[in-house]
PDB file of C-alpha atoms in Angstrom:
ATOM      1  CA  UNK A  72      -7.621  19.639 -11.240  1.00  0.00           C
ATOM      2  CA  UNK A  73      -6.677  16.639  -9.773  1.00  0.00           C
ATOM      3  CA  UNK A  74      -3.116  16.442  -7.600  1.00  0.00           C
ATOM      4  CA  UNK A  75      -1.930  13.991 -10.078  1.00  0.00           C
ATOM      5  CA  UNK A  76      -2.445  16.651 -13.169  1.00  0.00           C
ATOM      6  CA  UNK A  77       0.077  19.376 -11.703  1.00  0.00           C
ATOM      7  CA  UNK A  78       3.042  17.264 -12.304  1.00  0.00           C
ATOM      8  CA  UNK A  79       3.939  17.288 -15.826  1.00  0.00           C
ATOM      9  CA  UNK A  80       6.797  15.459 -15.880  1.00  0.00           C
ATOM     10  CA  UNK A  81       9.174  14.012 -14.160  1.00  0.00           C
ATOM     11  CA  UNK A  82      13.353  13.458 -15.106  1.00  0.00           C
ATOM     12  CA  UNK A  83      16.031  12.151 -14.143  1.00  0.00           C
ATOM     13  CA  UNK A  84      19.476  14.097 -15.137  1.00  0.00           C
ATOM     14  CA  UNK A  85      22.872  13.868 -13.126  1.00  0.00           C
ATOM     15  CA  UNK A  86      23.168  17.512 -14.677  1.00  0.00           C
ATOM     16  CA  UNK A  87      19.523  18.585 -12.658  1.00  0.00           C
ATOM     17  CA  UNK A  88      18.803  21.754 -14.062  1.00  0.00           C
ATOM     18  CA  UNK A  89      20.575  23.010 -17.379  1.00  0.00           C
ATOM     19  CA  UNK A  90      19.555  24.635 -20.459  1.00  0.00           C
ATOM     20  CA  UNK A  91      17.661  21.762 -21.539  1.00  0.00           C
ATOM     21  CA  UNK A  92      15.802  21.325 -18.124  1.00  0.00           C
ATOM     22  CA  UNK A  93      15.522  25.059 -17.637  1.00  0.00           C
ATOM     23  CA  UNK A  94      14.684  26.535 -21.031  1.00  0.00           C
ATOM     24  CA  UNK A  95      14.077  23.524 -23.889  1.00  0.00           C
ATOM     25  CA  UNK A  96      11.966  21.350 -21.801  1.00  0.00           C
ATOM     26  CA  UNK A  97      10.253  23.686 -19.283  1.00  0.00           C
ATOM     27  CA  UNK A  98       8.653  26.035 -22.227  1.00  0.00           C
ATOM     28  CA  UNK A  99       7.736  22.617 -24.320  1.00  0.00           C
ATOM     29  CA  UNK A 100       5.848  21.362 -21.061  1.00  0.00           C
ATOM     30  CA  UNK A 101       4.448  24.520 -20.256  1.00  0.00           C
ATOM     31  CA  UNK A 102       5.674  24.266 -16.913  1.00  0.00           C
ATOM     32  CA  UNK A 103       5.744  27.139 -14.657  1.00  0.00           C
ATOM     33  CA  UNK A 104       7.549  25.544 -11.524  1.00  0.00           C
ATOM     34  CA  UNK A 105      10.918  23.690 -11.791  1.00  0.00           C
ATOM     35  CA  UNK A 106      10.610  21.850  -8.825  1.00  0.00           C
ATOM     36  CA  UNK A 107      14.400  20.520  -8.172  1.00  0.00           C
ATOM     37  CA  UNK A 108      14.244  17.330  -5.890  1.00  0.00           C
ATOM     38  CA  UNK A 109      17.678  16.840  -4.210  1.00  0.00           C
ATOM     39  CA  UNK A 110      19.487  16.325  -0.910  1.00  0.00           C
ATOM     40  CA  UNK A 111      22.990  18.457  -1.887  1.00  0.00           C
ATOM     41  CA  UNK A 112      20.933  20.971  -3.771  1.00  0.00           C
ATOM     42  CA  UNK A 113      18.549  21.554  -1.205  1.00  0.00           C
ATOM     43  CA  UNK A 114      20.971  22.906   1.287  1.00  0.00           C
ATOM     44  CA  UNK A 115      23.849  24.643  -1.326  1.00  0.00           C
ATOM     45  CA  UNK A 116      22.682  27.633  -2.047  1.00  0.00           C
ATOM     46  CA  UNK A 117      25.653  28.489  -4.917  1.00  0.00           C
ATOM     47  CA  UNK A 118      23.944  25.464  -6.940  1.00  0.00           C
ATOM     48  CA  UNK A 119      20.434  26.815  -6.119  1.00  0.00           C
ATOM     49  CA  UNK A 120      21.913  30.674  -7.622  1.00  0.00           C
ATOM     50  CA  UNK A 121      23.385  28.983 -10.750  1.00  0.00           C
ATOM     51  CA  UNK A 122      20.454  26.660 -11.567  1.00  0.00           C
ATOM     52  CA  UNK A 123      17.288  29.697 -10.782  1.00  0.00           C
ATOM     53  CA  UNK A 124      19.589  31.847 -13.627  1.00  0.00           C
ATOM     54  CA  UNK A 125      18.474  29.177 -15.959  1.00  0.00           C
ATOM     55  CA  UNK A 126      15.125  28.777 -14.812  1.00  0.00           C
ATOM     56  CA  UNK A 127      14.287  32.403 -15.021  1.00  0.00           C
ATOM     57  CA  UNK A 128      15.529  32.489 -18.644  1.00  0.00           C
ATOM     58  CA  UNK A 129      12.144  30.133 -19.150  1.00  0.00           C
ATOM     59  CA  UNK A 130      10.152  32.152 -17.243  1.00  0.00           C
ATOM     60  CA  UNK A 131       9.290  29.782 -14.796  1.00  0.00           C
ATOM     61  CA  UNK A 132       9.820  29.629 -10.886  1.00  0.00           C
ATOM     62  CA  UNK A 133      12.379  26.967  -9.361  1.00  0.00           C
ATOM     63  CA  UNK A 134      11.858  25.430  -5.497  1.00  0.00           C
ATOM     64  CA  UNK A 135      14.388  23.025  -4.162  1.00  0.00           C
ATOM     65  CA  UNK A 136      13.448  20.190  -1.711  1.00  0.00           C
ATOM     66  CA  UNK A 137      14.578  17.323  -0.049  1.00  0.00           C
ATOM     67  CA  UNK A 138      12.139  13.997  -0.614  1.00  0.00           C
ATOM     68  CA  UNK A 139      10.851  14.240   2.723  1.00  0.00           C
ATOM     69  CA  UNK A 140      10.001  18.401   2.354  1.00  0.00           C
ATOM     70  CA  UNK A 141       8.356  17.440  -1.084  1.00  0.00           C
ATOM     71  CA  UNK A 142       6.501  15.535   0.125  1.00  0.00           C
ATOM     72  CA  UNK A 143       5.190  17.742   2.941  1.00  0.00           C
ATOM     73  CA  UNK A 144       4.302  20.136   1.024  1.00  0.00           C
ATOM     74  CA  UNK A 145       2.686  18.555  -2.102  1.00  0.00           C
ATOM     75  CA  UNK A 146      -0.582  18.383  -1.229  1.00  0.00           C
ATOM     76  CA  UNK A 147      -0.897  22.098  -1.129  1.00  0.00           C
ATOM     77  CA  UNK A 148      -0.251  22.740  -4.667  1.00  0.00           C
ATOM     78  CA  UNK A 149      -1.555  25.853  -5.848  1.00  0.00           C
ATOM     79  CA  UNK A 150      -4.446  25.095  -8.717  1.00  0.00           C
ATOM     80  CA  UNK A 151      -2.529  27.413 -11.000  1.00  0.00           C
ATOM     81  CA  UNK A 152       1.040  25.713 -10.519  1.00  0.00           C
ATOM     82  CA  UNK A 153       2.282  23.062 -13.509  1.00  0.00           C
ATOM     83  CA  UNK A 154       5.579  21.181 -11.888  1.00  0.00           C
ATOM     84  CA  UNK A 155       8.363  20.015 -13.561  1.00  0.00           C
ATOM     85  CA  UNK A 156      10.123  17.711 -11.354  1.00  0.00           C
ATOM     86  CA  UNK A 157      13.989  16.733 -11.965  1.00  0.00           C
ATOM     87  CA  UNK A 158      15.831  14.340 -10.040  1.00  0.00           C
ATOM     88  CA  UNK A 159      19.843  13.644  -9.800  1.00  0.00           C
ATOM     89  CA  UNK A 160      19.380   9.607 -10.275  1.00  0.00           C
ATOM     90  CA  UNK A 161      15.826   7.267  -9.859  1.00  0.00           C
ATOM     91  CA  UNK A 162      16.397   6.505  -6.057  1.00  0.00           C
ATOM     92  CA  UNK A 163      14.099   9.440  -4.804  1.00  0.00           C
ATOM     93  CA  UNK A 164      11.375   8.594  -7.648  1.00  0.00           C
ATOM     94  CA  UNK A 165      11.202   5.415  -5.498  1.00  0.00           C
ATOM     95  CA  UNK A 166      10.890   7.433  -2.328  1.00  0.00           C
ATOM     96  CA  UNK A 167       8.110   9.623  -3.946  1.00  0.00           C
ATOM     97  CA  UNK A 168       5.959   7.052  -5.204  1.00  0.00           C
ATOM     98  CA  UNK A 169       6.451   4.637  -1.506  1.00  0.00           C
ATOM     99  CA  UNK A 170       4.892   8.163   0.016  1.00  0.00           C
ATOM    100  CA  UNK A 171       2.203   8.546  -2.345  1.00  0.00           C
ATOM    101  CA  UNK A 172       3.178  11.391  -5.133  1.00  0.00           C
ATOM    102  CA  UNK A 173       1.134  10.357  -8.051  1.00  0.00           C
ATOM    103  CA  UNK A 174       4.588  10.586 -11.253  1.00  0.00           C
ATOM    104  CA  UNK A 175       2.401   9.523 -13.992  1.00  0.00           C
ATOM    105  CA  UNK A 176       5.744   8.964 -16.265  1.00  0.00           C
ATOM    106  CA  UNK A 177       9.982   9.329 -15.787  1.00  0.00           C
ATOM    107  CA  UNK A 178      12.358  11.032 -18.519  1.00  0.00           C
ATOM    108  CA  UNK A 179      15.537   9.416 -18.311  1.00  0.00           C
ATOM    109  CA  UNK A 180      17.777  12.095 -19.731  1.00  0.00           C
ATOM    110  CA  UNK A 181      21.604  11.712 -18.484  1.00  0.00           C
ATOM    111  CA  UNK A 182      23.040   9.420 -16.168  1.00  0.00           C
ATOM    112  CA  UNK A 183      26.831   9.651 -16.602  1.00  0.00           C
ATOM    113  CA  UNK A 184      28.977   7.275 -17.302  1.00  0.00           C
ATOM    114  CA  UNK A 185      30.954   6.387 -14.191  1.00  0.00           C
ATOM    115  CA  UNK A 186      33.018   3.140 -13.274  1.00  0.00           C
ATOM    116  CA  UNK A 187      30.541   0.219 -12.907  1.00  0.00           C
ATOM    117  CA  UNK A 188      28.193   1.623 -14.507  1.00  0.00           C
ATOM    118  CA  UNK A 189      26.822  -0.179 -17.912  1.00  0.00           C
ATOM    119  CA  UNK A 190      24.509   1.664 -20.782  1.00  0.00           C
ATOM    120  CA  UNK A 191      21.383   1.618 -21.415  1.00  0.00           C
ATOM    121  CA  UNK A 192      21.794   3.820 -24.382  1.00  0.00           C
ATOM    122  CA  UNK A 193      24.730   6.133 -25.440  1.00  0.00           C
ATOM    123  CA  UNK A 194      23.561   8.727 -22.562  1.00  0.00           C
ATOM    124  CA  UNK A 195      22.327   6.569 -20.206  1.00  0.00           C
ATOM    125  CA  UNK A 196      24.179   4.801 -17.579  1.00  0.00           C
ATOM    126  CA  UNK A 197      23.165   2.884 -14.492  1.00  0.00           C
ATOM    127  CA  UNK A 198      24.572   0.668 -11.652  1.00  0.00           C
ATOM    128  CA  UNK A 199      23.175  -2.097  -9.966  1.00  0.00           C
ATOM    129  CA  UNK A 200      21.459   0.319  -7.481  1.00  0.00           C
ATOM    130  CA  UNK A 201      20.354   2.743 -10.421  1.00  0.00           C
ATOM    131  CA  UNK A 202      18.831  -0.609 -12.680  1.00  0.00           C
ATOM    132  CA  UNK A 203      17.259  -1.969  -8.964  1.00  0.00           C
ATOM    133  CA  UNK A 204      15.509   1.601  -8.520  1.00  0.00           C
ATOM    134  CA  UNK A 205      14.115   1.716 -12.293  1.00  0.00           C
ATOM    135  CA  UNK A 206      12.665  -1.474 -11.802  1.00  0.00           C
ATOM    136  CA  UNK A 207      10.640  -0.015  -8.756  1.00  0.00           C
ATOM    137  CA  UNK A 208       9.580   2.624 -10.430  1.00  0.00           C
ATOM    138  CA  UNK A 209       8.438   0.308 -13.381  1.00  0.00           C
ATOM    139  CA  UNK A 210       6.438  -1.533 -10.700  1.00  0.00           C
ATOM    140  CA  UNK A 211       4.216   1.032  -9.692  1.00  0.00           C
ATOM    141  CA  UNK A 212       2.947   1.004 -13.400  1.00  0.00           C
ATOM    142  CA  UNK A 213       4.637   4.136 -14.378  1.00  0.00           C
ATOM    143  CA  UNK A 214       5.884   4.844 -17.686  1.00  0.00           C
ATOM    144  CA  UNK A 215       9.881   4.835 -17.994  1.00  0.00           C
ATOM    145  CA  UNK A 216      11.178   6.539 -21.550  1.00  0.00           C
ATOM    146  CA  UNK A 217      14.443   7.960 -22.624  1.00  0.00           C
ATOM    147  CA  UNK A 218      14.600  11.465 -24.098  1.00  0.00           C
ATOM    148  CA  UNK A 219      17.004  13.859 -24.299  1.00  0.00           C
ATOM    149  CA  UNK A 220      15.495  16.677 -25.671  1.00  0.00           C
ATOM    150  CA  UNK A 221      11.519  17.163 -26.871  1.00  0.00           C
ATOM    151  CA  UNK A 222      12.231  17.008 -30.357  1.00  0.00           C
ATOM    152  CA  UNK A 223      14.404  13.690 -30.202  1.00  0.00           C
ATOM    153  CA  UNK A 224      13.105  10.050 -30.256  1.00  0.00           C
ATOM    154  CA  UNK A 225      11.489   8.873 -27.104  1.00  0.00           C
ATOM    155  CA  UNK A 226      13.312   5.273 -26.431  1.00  0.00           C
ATOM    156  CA  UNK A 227      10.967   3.318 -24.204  1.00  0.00           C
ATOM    157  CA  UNK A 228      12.397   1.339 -21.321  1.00  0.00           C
ATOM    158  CA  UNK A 229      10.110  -1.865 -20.552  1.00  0.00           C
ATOM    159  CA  UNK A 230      10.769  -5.241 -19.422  1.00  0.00           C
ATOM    160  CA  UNK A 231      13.191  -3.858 -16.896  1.00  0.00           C
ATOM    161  CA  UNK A 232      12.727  -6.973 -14.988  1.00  0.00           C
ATOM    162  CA  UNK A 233      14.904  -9.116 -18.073  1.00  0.00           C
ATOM    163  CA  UNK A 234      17.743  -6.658 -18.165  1.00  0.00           C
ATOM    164  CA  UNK A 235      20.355  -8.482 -16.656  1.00  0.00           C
ATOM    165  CA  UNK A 236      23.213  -6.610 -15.499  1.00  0.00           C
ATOM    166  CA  UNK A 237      26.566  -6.723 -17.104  1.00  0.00           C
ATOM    167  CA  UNK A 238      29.795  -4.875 -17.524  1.00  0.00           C
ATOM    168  CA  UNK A 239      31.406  -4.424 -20.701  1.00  0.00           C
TER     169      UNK A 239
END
């Protein structure tokens, strides 16, 4: 199995790991590592207890890193170990890729609405920064899509490149 092959998917929700990450999505991917990608959450450890009681209601494992520990210790993926990764917002997806991690495809699933933020969709928010890091990500010919849950439509985001941004 290649390295490429253990990641399963990748998302990006402000809510990290939930009862949709933890249970709905993590039993449809058949993943058996929630791999939680996140500066604050790698170092609080009252996030880390709340978020491992959902991930154990799946049955699967949970690891928090920061980018740069990820990274590290990628490589060494064991061959029986399917990763889900989540993300808080797309900035580290454009650390991962710069450093080599092959994320075939992102799941946008929530990025709150916040003050200067515009929508994408009714769930889906972004700044400057946020619509910037997208468009990275879109660069490095990986597939951007917009799903809340497994058995809702899957919005494709293309073109990010034309998507001008503009507050409403």
């Amino acid at each position: 199995m290649e390295l490429k092959d253990h990641i399963l998917m990748t998302r990006i929700d402000n809510r990290l790991v939930h009862g949709q990450v933890g249970v709905t999505w993590t039993m449809t991917l058949g993943a058996n590592v929630i791999v939680v990608i996140d500066e604050a959450a790698a170092h609080d450890v009252l996030q880390q207890k709340l978020m491992r009681t959902v991930a154990r209601s799946s049955g699967a494992d949970i690891r928090f890193f920061t980018v740069d520990e990820f990274v590290k210790v990628f490589p060494n993926v064991s061959e029986n170990q399917r990763l889900y990764l989540i993300v808080h917002d797309p900035l580290p997806i454009v650390d991962l890729l710069k450093a080599g991690i092959p994320i075939q495809s992102v799941n946008v699933g929530n990025m709150h609405f916040a003050k200067g933020k515009m929508a994408l969709n009714r769930k889906v928010y972004v700044d400057e920064a946020d619509l910037e890091a997208l468009r990275i990500i879109e660069s490095f010919n990986v597939s951007i899509f917009i799903q809340d849950v497994p058995g809702s439509v899957s919005e494709k985001l293309s073109g990010l490149d034309e998507v001008k941004f503009v507050l409403r």
